[in-house]
Coordinates of N, CA and C in Angstrom, one line a residue:
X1 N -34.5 -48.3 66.9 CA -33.6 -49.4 66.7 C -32.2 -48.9 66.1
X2 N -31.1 -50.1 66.2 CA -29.9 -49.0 66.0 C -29.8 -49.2 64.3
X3 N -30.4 -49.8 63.6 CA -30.5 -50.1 62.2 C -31.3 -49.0 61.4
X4 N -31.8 -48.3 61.9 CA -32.3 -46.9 60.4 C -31.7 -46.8 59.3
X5 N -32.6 -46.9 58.6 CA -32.6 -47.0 56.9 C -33.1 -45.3 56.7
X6 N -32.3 -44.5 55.7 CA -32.2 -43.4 55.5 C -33.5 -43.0 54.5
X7 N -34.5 -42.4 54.4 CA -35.3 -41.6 53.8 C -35.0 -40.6 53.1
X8 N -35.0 -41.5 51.6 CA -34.3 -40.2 50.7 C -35.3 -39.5 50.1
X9 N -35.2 -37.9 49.5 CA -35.6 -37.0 49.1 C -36.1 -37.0 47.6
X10 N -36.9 -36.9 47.1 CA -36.8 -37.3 45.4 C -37.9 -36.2 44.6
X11 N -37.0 -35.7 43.2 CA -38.0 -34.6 43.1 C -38.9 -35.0 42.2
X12 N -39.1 -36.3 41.7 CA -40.0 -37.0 41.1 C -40.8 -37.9 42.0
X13 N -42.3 -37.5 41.7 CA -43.5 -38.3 42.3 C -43.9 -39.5 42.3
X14 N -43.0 -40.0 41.0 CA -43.4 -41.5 41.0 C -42.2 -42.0 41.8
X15 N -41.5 -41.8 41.9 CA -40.3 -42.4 42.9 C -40.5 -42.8 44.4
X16 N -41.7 -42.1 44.6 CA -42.2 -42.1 45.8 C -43.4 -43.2 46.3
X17 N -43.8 -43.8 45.3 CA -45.1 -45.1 45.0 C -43.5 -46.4 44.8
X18 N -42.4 -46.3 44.7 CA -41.5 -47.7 44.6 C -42.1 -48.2 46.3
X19 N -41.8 -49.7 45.9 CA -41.9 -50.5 47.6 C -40.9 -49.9 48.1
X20 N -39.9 -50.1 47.9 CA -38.2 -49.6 48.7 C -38.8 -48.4 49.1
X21 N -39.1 -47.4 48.8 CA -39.2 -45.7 49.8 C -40.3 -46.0 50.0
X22 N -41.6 -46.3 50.0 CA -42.2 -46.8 51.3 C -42.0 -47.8 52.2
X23 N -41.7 -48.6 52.1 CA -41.5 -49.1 53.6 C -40.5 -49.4 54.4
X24 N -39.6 -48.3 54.0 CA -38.7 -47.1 55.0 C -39.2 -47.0 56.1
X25 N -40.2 -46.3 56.2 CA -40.8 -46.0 57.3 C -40.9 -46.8 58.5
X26 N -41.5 -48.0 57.8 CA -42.4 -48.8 58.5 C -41.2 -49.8 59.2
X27 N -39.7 -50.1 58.5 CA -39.0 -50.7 59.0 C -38.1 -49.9 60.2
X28 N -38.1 -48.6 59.7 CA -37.2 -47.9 61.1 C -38.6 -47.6 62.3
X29 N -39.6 -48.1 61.8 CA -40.4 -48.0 63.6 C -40.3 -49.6 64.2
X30 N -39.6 -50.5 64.0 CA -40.0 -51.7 64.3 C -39.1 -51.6 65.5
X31 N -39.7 -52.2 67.0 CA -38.9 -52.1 68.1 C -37.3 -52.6 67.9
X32 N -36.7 -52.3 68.9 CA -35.1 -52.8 69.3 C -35.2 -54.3 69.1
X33 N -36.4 -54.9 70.2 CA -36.3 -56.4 70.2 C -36.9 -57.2 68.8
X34 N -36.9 -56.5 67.8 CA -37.3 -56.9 66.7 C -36.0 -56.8 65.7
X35 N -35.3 -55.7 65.7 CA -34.1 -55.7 65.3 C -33.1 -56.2 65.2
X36 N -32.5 -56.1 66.5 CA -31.4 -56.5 67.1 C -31.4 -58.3 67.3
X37 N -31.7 -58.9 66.4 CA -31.7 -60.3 66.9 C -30.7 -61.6 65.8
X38 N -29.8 -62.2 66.2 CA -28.9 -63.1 65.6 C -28.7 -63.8 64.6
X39 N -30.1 -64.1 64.5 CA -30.6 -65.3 63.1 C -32.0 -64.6 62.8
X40 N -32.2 -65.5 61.6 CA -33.1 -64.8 60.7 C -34.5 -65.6 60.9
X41 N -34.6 -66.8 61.7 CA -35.7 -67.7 62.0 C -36.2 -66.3 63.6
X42 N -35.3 -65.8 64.4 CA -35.7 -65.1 65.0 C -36.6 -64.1 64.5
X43 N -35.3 -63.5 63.9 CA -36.3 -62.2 63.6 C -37.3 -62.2 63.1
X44 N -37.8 -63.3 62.4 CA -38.8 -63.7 61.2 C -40.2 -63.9 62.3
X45 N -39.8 -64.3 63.6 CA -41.3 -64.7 64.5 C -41.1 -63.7 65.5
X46 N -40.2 -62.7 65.6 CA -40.7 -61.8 66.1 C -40.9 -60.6 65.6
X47 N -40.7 -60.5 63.7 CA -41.4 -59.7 63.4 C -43.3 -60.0 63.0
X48 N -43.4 -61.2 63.1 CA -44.6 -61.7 63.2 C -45.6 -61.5 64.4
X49 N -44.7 -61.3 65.6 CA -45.5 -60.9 66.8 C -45.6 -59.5 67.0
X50 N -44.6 -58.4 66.2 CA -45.2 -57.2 66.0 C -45.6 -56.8 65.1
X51 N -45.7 -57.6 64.1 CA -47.2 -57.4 63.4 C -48.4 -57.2 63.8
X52 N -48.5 -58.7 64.2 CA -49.7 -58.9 64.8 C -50.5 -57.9 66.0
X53 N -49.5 -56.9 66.2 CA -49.9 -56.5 67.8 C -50.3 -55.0 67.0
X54 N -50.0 -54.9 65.9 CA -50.6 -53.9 65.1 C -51.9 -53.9 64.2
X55 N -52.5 -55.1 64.1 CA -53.5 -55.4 63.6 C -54.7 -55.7 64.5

């Protein structure tokens, strides 16, 4: 997606257990058609449908 959120480096271990640096990850794998969308009622049901398609 063209939105990537940057994955920062940290030389402390607990920094690494915050919500914010993990789910970095998990937001720069969410498809294009999940991203890229106008309003927030959108994006909200179709990140609901790729959820689901992961469970």
């Amino acid at each position: 997606n063209g939105f990537k959120l940057k994955e920062g480096r940290f030389k402390l271990d607990i920094r690494m257990n915050f919500f914010t640096v993990r789910v970095v990850k998990h937001l720069n794998r969410l498809p294009k058609e999940v991203v890229d969308v106008p309003c927030l009622e959108t994006f909200k049901s179709r990140l609901d449908g790729a959820l689901s398609n992961l469970i």
